[in-house]
Each structure stands twice: as C-alpha cells, then as structure tokens.
C-alpha cells in the first residue's frame, strides 16, 4: 500500500496523517464512502490543498477521471478509483 508520504508533498501528507489517514487506500476509503468533497471537512485541508491532492492523485494514476468533473461535483468518488 502506498504511503501518503510517498505520494504527496510532506505538508499535505502530514495534514492527513494527523487525521489517521496514513495510506492512499485510507484516503480512497474515505472518498468512496463520502465523496471527494468530504476531504474539505478534514482539518487543515482547504481548497488549495484539495486541488493539489486531486491533481497529485491524478498524476500518479490513482484517479482516472478528469479534475474538472470532480471539481464540478459530478463525481461521488465511487467510480473513479483506478483499479490498475
């Protein structure tokens, strides 16, 4: 399982780590149940962090849906996780 510290900038990984989100799988478990915008409810995650997080996950191949679609609220997080 990919550690957030390996996938994200340290400042963003630390914000999530402080909320007991340690791995990309932990993050995706949150998103698949509550949708992408639920990440904005995590203490320390604002819009800049949120956009950076989505962009980074797309760049490493975890998210296979366009950021425009996610940011427009057209995604609930359940069908966009890349299984490969």
mmCIF file of C-alpha atoms in Angstrom:
data_model
loop_
_atom_site.group_PDB
_atom_site.id
_atom_site.type_symbol
_atom_site.label_atom_id
_atom_site.label_comp_id
_atom_site.label_asym_id
_atom_site.label_seq_id
_atom_site.Cartn_x
_atom_site.Cartn_y
_atom_site.Cartn_z
ATOM 1 C CA UNK A 1 0.000 0.000 0.000
ATOM 2 C CA UNK A 2 1.320 3.397 -0.995
ATOM 3 C CA UNK A 3 2.085 5.715 1.901
ATOM 4 C CA UNK A 4 0.792 9.265 1.628
ATOM 5 C CA UNK A 5 4.308 10.462 2.450
ATOM 6 C CA UNK A 6 5.475 8.733 -0.746
ATOM 7 C CA UNK A 7 2.620 10.072 -2.868
ATOM 8 C CA UNK A 8 2.106 13.639 -1.656
ATOM 9 C CA UNK A 9 4.131 16.651 -0.584
ATOM 10 C CA UNK A 10 5.126 16.295 3.063
ATOM 11 C CA UNK A 11 2.967 19.196 4.268
ATOM 12 C CA UNK A 12 -0.167 17.662 2.784
ATOM 13 C CA UNK A 13 0.682 14.139 3.892
ATOM 14 C CA UNK A 14 1.203 15.439 7.449
ATOM 15 C CA UNK A 15 -2.232 17.101 7.495
ATOM 16 C CA UNK A 16 -3.847 13.810 6.512
ATOM 17 C CA UNK A 17 -1.601 11.749 8.783
ATOM 18 C CA UNK A 18 -2.759 13.822 11.766
ATOM 19 C CA UNK A 19 -6.305 12.704 10.910
ATOM 20 C CA UNK A 20 -5.265 8.998 10.893
ATOM 21 C CA UNK A 21 -5.156 8.852 7.101
ATOM 22 C CA UNK A 22 -1.863 7.058 6.519
ATOM 23 C CA UNK A 23 -2.105 5.483 3.073
ATOM 24 C CA UNK A 24 -3.635 6.189 -0.309
ATOM 25 C CA UNK A 25 -6.018 3.300 0.431
ATOM 26 C CA UNK A 26 -7.162 5.046 3.647
ATOM 27 C CA UNK A 27 -7.804 8.177 1.628
ATOM 28 C CA UNK A 28 -9.709 6.327 -1.069
ATOM 29 C CA UNK A 29 -11.811 4.550 1.562
ATOM 30 C CA UNK A 30 -12.953 7.961 2.805
ATOM 31 C CA UNK A 31 -13.663 9.217 -0.694
ATOM 32 C CA UNK A 32 -15.515 6.105 -1.847
ATOM 33 C CA UNK A 33 -17.903 6.364 1.078
ATOM 34 C CA UNK A 34 -18.373 10.110 1.325
ATOM 35 C CA UNK A 35 -17.299 11.643 -1.996
ATOM 36 C CA UNK A 36 -14.352 13.856 -2.875
ATOM 37 C CA UNK A 37 -15.706 16.993 -1.218
ATOM 38 C CA UNK A 38 -15.650 15.223 2.152
ATOM 39 C CA UNK A 39 -11.890 15.847 2.100
ATOM 40 C CA UNK A 40 -12.631 19.542 2.618
ATOM 41 C CA UNK A 41 -14.020 18.667 6.052
ATOM 42 C CA UNK A 42 -10.631 17.381 7.210
ATOM 43 C CA UNK A 43 -8.978 19.921 9.488
ATOM 44 C CA UNK A 44 -6.235 21.715 7.593
ATOM 45 C CA UNK A 45 -7.482 20.802 4.113
ATOM 46 C CA UNK A 46 -8.628 23.920 2.303
ATOM 47 C CA UNK A 47 -9.309 24.462 -1.358
ATOM 48 C CA UNK A 48 -5.625 24.780 -2.278
ATOM 49 C CA UNK A 49 -4.759 21.521 -0.501
ATOM 50 C CA UNK A 50 -7.818 19.851 -2.011
ATOM 51 C CA UNK A 51 -6.890 20.854 -5.582
ATOM 52 C CA UNK A 52 -3.264 19.870 -5.031
ATOM 53 C CA UNK A 53 -4.302 16.490 -3.636
ATOM 54 C CA UNK A 54 -6.627 15.704 -6.539
ATOM 55 C CA UNK A 55 -4.030 16.776 -9.075
ATOM 56 C CA UNK A 56 -1.311 14.662 -7.489
ATOM 57 C CA UNK A 57 -3.559 11.584 -7.293
ATOM 58 C CA UNK A 58 -4.384 12.000 -10.959
ATOM 59 C CA UNK A 59 -0.696 12.382 -11.879
ATOM 60 C CA UNK A 60 0.283 9.142 -10.112
ATOM 61 C CA UNK A 61 -2.578 7.255 -11.748
ATOM 62 C CA UNK A 62 -4.827 6.761 -8.733
ATOM 63 C CA UNK A 63 -7.638 8.874 -10.181
ATOM 64 C CA UNK A 64 -8.695 8.194 -13.748
ATOM 65 C CA UNK A 65 -11.342 10.881 -14.053
ATOM 66 C CA UNK A 66 -10.817 14.481 -15.100
ATOM 67 C CA UNK A 67 -10.297 17.025 -12.352
ATOM 68 C CA UNK A 68 -12.894 19.247 -14.000
ATOM 69 C CA UNK A 69 -15.525 16.570 -13.475
ATOM 70 C CA UNK A 70 -14.530 16.006 -9.846
ATOM 71 C CA UNK A 71 -14.352 19.708 -9.051
ATOM 72 C CA UNK A 72 -17.715 20.324 -10.709
ATOM 73 C CA UNK A 73 -19.215 17.895 -8.219
ATOM 74 C CA UNK A 74 -20.215 15.369 -10.878
ATOM 75 C CA UNK A 75 -18.445 12.553 -9.077
ATOM 76 C CA UNK A 76 -19.268 10.800 -5.853
ATOM 77 C CA UNK A 77 -15.868 9.107 -5.630
ATOM 78 C CA UNK A 78 -17.155 5.594 -6.098
ATOM 79 C CA UNK A 79 -16.480 5.056 -9.797
ATOM 80 C CA UNK A 80 -13.270 6.951 -10.346
ATOM 81 C CA UNK A 81 -10.723 4.951 -8.447
ATOM 82 C CA UNK A 82 -8.265 3.354 -10.809
ATOM 83 C CA UNK A 83 -8.155 -0.395 -10.055
ATOM 84 C CA UNK A 84 -4.998 -0.900 -12.106
#
